[in-house]
Coordinates of C-alpha atoms (C1' of nucleotides) in Angstrom, one line a residue:
Chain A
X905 CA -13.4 -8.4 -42.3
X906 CA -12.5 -4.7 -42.6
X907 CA -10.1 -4.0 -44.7
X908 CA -7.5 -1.0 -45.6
X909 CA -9.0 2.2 -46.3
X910 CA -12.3 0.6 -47.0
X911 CA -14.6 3.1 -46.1
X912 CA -18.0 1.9 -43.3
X913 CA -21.3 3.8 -43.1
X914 CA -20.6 4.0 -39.3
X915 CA -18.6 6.7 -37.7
X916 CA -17.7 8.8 -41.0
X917 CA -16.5 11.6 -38.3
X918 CA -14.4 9.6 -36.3
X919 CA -10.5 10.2 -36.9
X920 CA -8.3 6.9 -37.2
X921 CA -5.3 6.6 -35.1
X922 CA -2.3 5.2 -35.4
X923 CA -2.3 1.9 -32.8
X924 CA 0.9 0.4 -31.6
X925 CA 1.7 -2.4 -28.9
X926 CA 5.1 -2.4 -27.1
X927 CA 6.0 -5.2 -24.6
X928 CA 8.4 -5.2 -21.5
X929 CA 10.2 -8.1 -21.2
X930 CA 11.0 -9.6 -18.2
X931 CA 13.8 -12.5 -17.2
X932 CA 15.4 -13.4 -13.9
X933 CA 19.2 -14.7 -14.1
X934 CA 22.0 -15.3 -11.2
X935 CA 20.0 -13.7 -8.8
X936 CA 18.8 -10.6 -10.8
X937 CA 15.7 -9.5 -12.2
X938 CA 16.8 -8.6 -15.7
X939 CA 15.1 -6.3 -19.2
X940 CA 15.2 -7.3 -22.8
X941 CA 15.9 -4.4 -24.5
X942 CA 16.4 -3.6 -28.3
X943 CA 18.3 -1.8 -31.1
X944 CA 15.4 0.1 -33.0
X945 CA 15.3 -0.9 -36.6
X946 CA 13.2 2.2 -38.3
X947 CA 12.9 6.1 -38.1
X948 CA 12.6 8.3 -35.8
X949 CA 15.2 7.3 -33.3
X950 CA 16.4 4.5 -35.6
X951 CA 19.3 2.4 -33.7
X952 CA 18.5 3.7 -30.5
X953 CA 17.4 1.2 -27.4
X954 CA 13.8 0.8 -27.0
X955 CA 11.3 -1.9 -26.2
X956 CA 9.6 -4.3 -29.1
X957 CA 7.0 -3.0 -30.6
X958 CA 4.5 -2.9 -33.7
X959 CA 1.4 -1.2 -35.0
X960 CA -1.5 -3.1 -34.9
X961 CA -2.8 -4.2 -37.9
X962 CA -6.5 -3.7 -39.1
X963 CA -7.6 -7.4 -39.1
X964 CA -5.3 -8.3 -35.8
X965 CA -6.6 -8.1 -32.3
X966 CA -4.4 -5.9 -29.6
X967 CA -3.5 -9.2 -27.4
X968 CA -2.6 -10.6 -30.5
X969 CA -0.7 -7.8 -31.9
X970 CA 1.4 -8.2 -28.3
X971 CA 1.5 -11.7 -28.8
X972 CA 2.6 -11.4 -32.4
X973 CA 5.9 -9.0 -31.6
X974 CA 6.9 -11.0 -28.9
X975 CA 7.3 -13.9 -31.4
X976 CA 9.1 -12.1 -34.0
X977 CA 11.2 -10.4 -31.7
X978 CA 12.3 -13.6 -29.9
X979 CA 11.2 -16.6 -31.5
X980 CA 9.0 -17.8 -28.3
X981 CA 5.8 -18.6 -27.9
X982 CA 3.4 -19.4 -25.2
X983 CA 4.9 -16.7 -22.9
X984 CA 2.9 -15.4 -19.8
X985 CA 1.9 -11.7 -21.0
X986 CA 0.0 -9.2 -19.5
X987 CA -1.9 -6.0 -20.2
X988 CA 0.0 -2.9 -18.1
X989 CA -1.9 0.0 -19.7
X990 CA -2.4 2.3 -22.4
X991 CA 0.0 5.0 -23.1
X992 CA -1.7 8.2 -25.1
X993 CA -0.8 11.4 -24.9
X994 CA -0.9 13.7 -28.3
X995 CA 2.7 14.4 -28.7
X996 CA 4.2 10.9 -27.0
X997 CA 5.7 10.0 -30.1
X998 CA 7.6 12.9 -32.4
X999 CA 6.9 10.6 -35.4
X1000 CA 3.3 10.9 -35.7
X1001 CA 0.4 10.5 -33.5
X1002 CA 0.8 7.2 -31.8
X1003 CA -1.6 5.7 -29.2
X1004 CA 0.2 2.7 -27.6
X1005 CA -1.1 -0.4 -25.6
X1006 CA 1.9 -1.7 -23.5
X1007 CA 2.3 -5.6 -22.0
X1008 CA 4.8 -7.1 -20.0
X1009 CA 6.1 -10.3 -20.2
X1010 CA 7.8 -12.7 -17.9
X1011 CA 9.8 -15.0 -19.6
X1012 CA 11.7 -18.4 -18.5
X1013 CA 15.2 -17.3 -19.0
X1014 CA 18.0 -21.2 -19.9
X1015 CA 21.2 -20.5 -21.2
X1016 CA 19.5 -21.0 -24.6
X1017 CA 17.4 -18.2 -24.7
X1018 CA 19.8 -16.1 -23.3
X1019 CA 21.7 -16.8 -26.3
X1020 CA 19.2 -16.7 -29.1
X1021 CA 17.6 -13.6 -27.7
X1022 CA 21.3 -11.9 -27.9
X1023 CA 22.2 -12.7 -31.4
X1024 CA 21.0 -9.2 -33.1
X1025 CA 20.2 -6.0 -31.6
X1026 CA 18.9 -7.3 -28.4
X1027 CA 20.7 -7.3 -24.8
X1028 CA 19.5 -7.9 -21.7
X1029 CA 20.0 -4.9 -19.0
X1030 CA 20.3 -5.0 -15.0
X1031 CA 18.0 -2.4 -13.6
X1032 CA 21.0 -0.4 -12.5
X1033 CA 22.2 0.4 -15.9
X1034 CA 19.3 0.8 -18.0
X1035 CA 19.7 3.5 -20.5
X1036 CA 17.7 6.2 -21.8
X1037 CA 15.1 4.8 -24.3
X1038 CA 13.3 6.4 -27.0
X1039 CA 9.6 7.9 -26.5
X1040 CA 7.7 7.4 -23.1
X1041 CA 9.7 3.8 -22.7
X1042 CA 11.1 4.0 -19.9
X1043 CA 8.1 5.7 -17.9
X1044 CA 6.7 1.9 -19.1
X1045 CA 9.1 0.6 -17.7
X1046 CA 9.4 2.0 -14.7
X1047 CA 5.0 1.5 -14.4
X1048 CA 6.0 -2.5 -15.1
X1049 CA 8.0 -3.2 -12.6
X1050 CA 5.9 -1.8 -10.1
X1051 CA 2.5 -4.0 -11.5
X1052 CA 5.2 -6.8 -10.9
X1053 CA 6.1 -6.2 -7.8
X1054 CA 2.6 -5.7 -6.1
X1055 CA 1.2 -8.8 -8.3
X1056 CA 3.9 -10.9 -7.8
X1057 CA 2.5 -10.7 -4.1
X1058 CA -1.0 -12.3 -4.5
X1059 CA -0.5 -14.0 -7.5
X1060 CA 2.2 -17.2 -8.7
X1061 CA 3.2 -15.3 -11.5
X1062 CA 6.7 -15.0 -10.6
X1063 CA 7.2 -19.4 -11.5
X1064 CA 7.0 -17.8 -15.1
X1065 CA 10.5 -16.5 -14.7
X1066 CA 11.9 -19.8 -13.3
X1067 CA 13.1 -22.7 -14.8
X1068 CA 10.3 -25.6 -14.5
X1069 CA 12.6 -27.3 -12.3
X1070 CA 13.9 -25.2 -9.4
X1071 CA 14.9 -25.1 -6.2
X1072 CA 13.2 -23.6 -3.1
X1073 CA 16.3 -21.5 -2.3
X1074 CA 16.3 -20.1 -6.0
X1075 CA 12.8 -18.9 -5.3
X1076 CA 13.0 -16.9 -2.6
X1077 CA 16.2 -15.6 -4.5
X1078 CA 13.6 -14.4 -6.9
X1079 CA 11.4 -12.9 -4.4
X1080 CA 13.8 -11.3 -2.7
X1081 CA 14.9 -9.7 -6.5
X1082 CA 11.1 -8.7 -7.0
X1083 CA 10.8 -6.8 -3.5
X1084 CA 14.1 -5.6 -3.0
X1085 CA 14.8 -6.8 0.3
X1086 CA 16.3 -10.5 2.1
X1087 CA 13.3 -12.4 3.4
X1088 CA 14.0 -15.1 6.0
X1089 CA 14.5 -19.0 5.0
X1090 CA 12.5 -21.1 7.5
X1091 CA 9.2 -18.7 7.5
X1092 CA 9.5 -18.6 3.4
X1093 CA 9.9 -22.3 3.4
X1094 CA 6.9 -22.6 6.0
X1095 CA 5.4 -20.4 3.9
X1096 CA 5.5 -22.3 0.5
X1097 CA 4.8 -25.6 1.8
X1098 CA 1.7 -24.4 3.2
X1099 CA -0.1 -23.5 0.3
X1100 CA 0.8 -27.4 -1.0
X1101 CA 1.3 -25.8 -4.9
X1102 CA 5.0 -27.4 -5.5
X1103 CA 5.3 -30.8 -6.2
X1104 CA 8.7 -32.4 -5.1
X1105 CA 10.8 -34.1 -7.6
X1106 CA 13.9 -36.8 -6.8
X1107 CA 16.0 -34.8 -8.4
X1108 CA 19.0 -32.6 -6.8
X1109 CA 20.3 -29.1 -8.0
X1110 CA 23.8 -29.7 -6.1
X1111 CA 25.4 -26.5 -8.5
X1112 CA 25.1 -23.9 -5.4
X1113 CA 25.6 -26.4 -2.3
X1114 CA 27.5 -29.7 -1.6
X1115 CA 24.5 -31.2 0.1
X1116 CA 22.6 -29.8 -2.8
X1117 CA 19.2 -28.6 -3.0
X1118 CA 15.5 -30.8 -3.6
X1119 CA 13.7 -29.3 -7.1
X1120 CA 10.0 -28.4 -7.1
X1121 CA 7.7 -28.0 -9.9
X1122 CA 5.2 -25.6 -9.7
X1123 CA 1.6 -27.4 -10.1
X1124 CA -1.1 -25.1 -11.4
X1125 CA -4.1 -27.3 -10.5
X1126 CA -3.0 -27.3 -6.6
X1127 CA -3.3 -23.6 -6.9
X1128 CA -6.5 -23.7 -8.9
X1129 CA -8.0 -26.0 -5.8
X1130 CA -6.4 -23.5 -3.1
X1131 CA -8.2 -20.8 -5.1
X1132 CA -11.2 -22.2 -4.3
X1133 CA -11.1 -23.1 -0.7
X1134 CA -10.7 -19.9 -0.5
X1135 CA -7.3 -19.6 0.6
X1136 CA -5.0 -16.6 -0.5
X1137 CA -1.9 -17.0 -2.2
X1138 CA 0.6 -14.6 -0.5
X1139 CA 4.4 -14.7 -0.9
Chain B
X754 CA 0.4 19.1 -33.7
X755 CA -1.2 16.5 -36.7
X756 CA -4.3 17.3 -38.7
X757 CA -6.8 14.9 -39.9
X758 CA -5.4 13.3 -42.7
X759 CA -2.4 14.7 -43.2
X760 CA 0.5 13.0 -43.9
X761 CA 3.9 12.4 -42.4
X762 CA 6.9 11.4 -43.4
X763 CA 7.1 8.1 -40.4
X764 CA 5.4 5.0 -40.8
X765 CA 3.8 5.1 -44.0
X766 CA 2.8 1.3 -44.0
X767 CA 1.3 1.5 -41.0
X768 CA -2.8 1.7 -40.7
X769 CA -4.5 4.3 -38.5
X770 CA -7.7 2.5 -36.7
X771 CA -10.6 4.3 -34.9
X772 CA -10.0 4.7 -30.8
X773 CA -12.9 4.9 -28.5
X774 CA -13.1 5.7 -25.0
X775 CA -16.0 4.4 -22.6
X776 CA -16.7 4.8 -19.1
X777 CA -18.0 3.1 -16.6
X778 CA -19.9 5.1 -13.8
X779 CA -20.5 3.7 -10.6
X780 CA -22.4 5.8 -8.0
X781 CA -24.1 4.8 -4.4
X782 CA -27.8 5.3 -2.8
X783 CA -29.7 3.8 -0.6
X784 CA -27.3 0.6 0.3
X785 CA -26.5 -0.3 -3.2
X786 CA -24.0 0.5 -5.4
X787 CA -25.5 1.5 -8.9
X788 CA -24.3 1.8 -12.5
X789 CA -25.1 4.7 -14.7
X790 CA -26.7 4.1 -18.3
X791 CA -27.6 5.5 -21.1
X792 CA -29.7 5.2 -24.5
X793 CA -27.1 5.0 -27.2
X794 CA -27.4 8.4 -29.8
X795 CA -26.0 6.9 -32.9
X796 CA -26.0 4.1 -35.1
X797 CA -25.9 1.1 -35.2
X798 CA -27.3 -0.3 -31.9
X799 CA -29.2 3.2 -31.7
X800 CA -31.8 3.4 -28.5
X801 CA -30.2 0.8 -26.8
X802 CA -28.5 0.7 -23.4
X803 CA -25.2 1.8 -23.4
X804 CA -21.8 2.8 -21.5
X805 CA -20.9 6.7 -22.5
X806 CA -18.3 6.7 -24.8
X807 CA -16.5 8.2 -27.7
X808 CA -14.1 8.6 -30.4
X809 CA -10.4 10.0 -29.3
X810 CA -10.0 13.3 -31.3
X811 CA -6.5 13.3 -33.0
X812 CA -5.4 16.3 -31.0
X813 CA -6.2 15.0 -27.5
X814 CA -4.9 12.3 -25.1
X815 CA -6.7 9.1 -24.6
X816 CA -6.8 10.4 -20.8
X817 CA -8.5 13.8 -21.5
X818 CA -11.1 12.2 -24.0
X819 CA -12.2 9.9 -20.8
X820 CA -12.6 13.1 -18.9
X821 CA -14.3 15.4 -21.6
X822 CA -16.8 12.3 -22.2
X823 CA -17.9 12.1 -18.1
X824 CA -18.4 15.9 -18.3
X825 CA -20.3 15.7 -21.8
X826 CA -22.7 13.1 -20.3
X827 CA -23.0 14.5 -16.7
X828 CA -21.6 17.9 -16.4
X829 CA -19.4 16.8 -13.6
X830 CA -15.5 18.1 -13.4
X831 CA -13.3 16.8 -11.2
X832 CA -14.5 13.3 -10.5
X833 CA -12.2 10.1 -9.5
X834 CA -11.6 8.2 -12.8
X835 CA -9.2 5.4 -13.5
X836 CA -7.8 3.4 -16.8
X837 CA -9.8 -0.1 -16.7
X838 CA -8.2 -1.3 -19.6
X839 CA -8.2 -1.8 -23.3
X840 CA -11.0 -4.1 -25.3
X841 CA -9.3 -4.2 -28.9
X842 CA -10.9 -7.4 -30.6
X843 CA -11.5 -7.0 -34.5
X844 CA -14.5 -7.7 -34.7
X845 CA -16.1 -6.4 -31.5
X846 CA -18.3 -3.1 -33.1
X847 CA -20.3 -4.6 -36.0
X848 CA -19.8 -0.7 -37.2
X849 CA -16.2 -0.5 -37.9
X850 CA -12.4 -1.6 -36.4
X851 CA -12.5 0.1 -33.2
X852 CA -10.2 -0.1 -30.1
X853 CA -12.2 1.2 -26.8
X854 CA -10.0 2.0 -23.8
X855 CA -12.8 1.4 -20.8
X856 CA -12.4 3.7 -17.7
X857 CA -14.2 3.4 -14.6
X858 CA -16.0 6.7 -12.7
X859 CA -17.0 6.8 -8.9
X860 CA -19.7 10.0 -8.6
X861 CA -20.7 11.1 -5.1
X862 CA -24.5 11.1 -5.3
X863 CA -26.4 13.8 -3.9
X864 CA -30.2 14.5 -4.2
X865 CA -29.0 17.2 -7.6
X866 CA -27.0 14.7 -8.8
X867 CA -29.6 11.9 -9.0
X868 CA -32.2 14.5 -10.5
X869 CA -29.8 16.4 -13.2
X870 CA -28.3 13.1 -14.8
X871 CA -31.4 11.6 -14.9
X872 CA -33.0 14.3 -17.4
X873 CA -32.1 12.7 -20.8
X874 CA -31.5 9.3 -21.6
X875 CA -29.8 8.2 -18.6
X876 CA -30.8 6.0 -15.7
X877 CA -29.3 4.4 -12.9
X878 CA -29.4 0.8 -12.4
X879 CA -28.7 -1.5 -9.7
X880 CA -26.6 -4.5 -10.2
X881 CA -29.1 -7.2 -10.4
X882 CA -31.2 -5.6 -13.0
X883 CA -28.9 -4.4 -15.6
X884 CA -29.7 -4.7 -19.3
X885 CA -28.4 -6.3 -22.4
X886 CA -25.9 -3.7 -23.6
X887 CA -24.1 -3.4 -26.9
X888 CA -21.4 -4.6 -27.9
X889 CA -18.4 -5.7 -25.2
X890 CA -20.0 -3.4 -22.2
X891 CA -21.2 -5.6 -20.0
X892 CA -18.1 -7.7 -20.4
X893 CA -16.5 -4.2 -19.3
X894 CA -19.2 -3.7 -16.5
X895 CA -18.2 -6.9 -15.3
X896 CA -14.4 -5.9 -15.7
X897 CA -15.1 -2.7 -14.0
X898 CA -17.2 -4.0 -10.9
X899 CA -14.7 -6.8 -10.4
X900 CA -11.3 -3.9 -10.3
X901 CA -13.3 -1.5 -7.8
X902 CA -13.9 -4.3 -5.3
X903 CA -10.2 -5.7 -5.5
X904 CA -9.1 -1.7 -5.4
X905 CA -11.4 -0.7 -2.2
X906 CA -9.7 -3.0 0.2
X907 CA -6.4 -1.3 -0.2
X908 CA -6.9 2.2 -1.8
X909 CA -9.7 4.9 -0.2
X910 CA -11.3 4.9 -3.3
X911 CA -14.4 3.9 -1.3
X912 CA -14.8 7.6 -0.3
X913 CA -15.1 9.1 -3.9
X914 CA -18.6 7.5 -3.8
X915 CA -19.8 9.0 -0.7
X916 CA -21.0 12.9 0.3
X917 CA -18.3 15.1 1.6
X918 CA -19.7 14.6 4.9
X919 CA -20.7 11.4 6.1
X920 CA -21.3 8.9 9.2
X921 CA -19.2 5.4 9.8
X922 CA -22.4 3.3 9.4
X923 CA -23.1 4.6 5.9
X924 CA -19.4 4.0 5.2
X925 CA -19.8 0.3 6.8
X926 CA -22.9 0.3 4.3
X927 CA -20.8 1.3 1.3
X928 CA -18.2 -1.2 2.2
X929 CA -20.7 -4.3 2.9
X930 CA -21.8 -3.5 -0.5
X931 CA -18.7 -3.1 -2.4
X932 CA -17.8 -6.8 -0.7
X933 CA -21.3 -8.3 -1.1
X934 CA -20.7 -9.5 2.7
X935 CA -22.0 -8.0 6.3
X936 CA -19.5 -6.6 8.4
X937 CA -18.9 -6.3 11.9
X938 CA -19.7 -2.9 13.3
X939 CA -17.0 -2.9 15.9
X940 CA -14.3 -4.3 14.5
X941 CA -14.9 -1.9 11.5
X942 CA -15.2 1.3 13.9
X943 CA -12.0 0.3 15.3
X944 CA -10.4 -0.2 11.5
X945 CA -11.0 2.9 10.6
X946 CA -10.5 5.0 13.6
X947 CA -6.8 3.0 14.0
X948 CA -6.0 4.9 10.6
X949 CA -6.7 8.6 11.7
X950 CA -8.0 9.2 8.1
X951 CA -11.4 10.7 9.0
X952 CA -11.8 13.8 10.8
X953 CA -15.3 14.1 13.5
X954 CA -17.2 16.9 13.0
X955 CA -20.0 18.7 15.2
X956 CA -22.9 17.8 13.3
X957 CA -25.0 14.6 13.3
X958 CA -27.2 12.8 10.6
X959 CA -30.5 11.6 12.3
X960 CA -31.8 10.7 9.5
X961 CA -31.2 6.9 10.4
X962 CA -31.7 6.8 13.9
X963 CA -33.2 8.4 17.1
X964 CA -29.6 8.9 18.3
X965 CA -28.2 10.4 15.5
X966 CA -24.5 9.5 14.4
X967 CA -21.6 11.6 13.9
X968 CA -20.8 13.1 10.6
X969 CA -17.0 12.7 9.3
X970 CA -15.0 14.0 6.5
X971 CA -11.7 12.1 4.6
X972 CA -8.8 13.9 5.4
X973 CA -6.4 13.3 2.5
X974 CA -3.3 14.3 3.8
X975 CA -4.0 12.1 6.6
X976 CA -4.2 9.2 4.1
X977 CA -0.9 10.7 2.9
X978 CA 1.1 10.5 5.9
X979 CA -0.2 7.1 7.0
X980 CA 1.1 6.0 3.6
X981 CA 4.5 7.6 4.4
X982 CA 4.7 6.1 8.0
X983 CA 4.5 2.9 5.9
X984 CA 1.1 1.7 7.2
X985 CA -1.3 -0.2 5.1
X986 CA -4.7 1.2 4.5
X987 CA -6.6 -2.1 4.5
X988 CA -11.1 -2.2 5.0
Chain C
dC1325 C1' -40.4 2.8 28.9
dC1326 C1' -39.1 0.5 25.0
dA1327 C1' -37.3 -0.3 20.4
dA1328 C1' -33.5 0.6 17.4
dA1329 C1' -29.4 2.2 16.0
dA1330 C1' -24.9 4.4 17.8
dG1331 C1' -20.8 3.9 20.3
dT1332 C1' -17.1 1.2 23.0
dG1333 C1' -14.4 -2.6 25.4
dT1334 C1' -12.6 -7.6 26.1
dT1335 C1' -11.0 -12.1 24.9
dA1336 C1' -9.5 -15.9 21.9
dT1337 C1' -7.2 -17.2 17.9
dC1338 C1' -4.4 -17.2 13.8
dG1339 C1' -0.6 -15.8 11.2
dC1340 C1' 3.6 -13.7 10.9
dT1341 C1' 8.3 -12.8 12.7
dA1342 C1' 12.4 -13.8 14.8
dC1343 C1' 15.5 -16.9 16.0
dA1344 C1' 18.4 -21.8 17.0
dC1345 C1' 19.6 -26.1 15.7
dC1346 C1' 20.7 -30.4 12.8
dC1347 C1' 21.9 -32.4 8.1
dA1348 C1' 24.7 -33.5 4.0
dT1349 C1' 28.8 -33.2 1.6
dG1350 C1' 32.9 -31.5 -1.1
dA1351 C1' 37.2 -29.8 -0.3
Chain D
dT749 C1' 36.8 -32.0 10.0
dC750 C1' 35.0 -28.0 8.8
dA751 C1' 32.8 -24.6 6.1
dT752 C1' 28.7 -23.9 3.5
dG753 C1' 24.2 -23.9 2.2
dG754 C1' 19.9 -27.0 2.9
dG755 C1' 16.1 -28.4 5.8
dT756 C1' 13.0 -28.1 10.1
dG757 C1' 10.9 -26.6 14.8
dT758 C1' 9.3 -23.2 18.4
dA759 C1' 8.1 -19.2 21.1
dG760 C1' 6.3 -14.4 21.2
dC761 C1' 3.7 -10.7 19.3
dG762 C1' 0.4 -8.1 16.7
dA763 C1' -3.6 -8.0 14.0
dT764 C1' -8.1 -9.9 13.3
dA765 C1' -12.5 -12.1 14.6
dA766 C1' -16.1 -13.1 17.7
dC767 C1' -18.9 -11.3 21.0
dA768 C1' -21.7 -8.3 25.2
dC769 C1' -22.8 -4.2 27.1
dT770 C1' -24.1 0.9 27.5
dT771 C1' -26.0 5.2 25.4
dT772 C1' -29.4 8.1 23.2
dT773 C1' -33.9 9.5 21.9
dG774 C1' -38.3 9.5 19.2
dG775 C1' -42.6 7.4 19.6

DNA sequence: CCAAAAGTGTTATCGCTACACCCATGA
DNA sequence: TCATGGGTGTAGCGATAACACTTTTGG
């Protein structure tokens, strides 16, 4: 293991950089696709909104750098995360010369986490009122979204932002967050059901509807075995 | 702007690590799409088979090191390049802590092409007979191969590899290769005639055939305005 | 005149879209 | 009983896939 300032044969003209990770979170709540944003804690543009973020350290791989400030940021683990890109122009950040790896992350949003994530220096924005965040942030931002929205398409990441348990209806809700327009009931629900990856449950969601609505768990193996009959996933 | 080792007044606990770009080349020739290699220049893993690559200067963007390592290698300007993605595990260069960011290139082979690259320590291989390489490369070879075939079916990337001018079998050639399947001549001619990307010249190749087939030419701002009218490009 | 590749048209099928109707239930 | 959201079927249309025939020309 390499450690601080200990010097290699290799490379002695290479420069080191400074290496950072910042992570776009993602949560979907009453019918909105929502960001976790937070109150910087250190200079420059200390207290001013910006994603989570850390440098990497020498012994610590990038994923798990990503993985590493999600955690400490909002206490939860096993989140779906994603490479977007790397982000590294000279003069991005005034502070010094920063390269940084950005990740997004969709995350399961219960009445708990909204609460727990709120407690310090954290709030979660609508995309309509997202303000002004330090460095190239919200060119990230705005670069997330968009690998959402075309992936979201082809692949079942958007479950990630669900509940386990949910309703049919709430998932097209979410769909129709993701591409910005109303899709139509029956040919969704055809839709779903035809690539057999929910399972049913007896239980009823009745908080939206006095007939109330069947949930569905999401099973990964079904789509693991639609995979490989070849069959596309398209929502 | 920041000079080697000089010190700023932001993030002093934070540890600088070395940042590498490498690039993946892909050209075309002869039916088969081929990957260009080259004999590694410095230790360790010196003389072996090797992506290009290099360290990112402190005073230059990740982005333009990409760029200033194609032409270093090649001498070509002006080629398609694209962010593949990053490869930061610790302990993935025996040498030293380094994070590569992996780009992939798409050259348009001509006869000069093939010759000039091929002076020093270069070689183009096709797919089935490509050597060990160092470190995490083929991993990125893999990477790379697998993006550009998930890319060409919706983006005219496809053309980047191909002479200016060129005839629809060659570009149902290029296509059958990037898919590893045969195509259907008709249905393809009609594809990519529905699109009114390509514009028919005068000339015709005859290299291939008695008959000779018509020469064409990509017409970007075509592509543009298809895109506009809100038509998918889709081969 | 024939082999071999270029160029074009026709039909069947599948998937998507649009749309109409019944169901369950709380107020 | 009625308003509201849940659940299901069907007919039309457009894109794709499968397939057959004509053209050109060097040998």
């Amino acid at each position: 293991m390499l450690r601080r300032k200990e010097k290699t044969p290799f490379y002695p003209d290479a420069t080191p950089i400074l290496q950072a990770v910042d992570c776009i979170i993602f949560g979907f709540e009453r019918d909105e696709i929502k960001l976790l944003l937070f109150k910087r804690k250190i200079e420059p543009f200390k207290n001013e909104w910006s994603l989570i973020g850390s440098f990497v350290e020498p012994d610590e791989a990038v994923d798990d750098a990503a993985v590493r400030v999600l955690e400490e940021h909002t206490g939860l683990q096993n989140i779906f995360m994603e490479s977007l890109g790397c982000y590294g122009e000279v003069d991005r950040d005034p502070g010094a010369r920063v390269i940084s790896q950005a990740y997004f992350a969709l995350i399961r949003l219960g009445e708990e986490e909204t609460q727990t994530v709120e407690t310090l220096q954290a709030r979660w924005f609508d995309f309509d009122s997202i303000p002004p965040l330090i460095l190239d942030h919200n060119q990230m931002v705005e670069d997330a979204l968009e690998k959402v929205r075309r992936k979201a398409r082809y692949r079942p990441i958007g479950f990630e932002l669900l509940p386990e348990k949910f309703t049919i209806p709430q998932l097209q809700k979410l769909y129709e967050a993701i591409y910005q327009r109303e899709l139509d009931r029956r040919n969704f629900w055809k839709k779903i059901q035809s690539m057999n990856v929910l399972e049913k449950l007896d239980e009823k969601d009745k908080s939206t509807s006095k007939k109330g609505a069947y949930l569905y768990r999401f099973v990964q193996h079904r789509y693991e075995e639609m995979v490989e009959q070849g069959i596309d996933f398209v929502l």
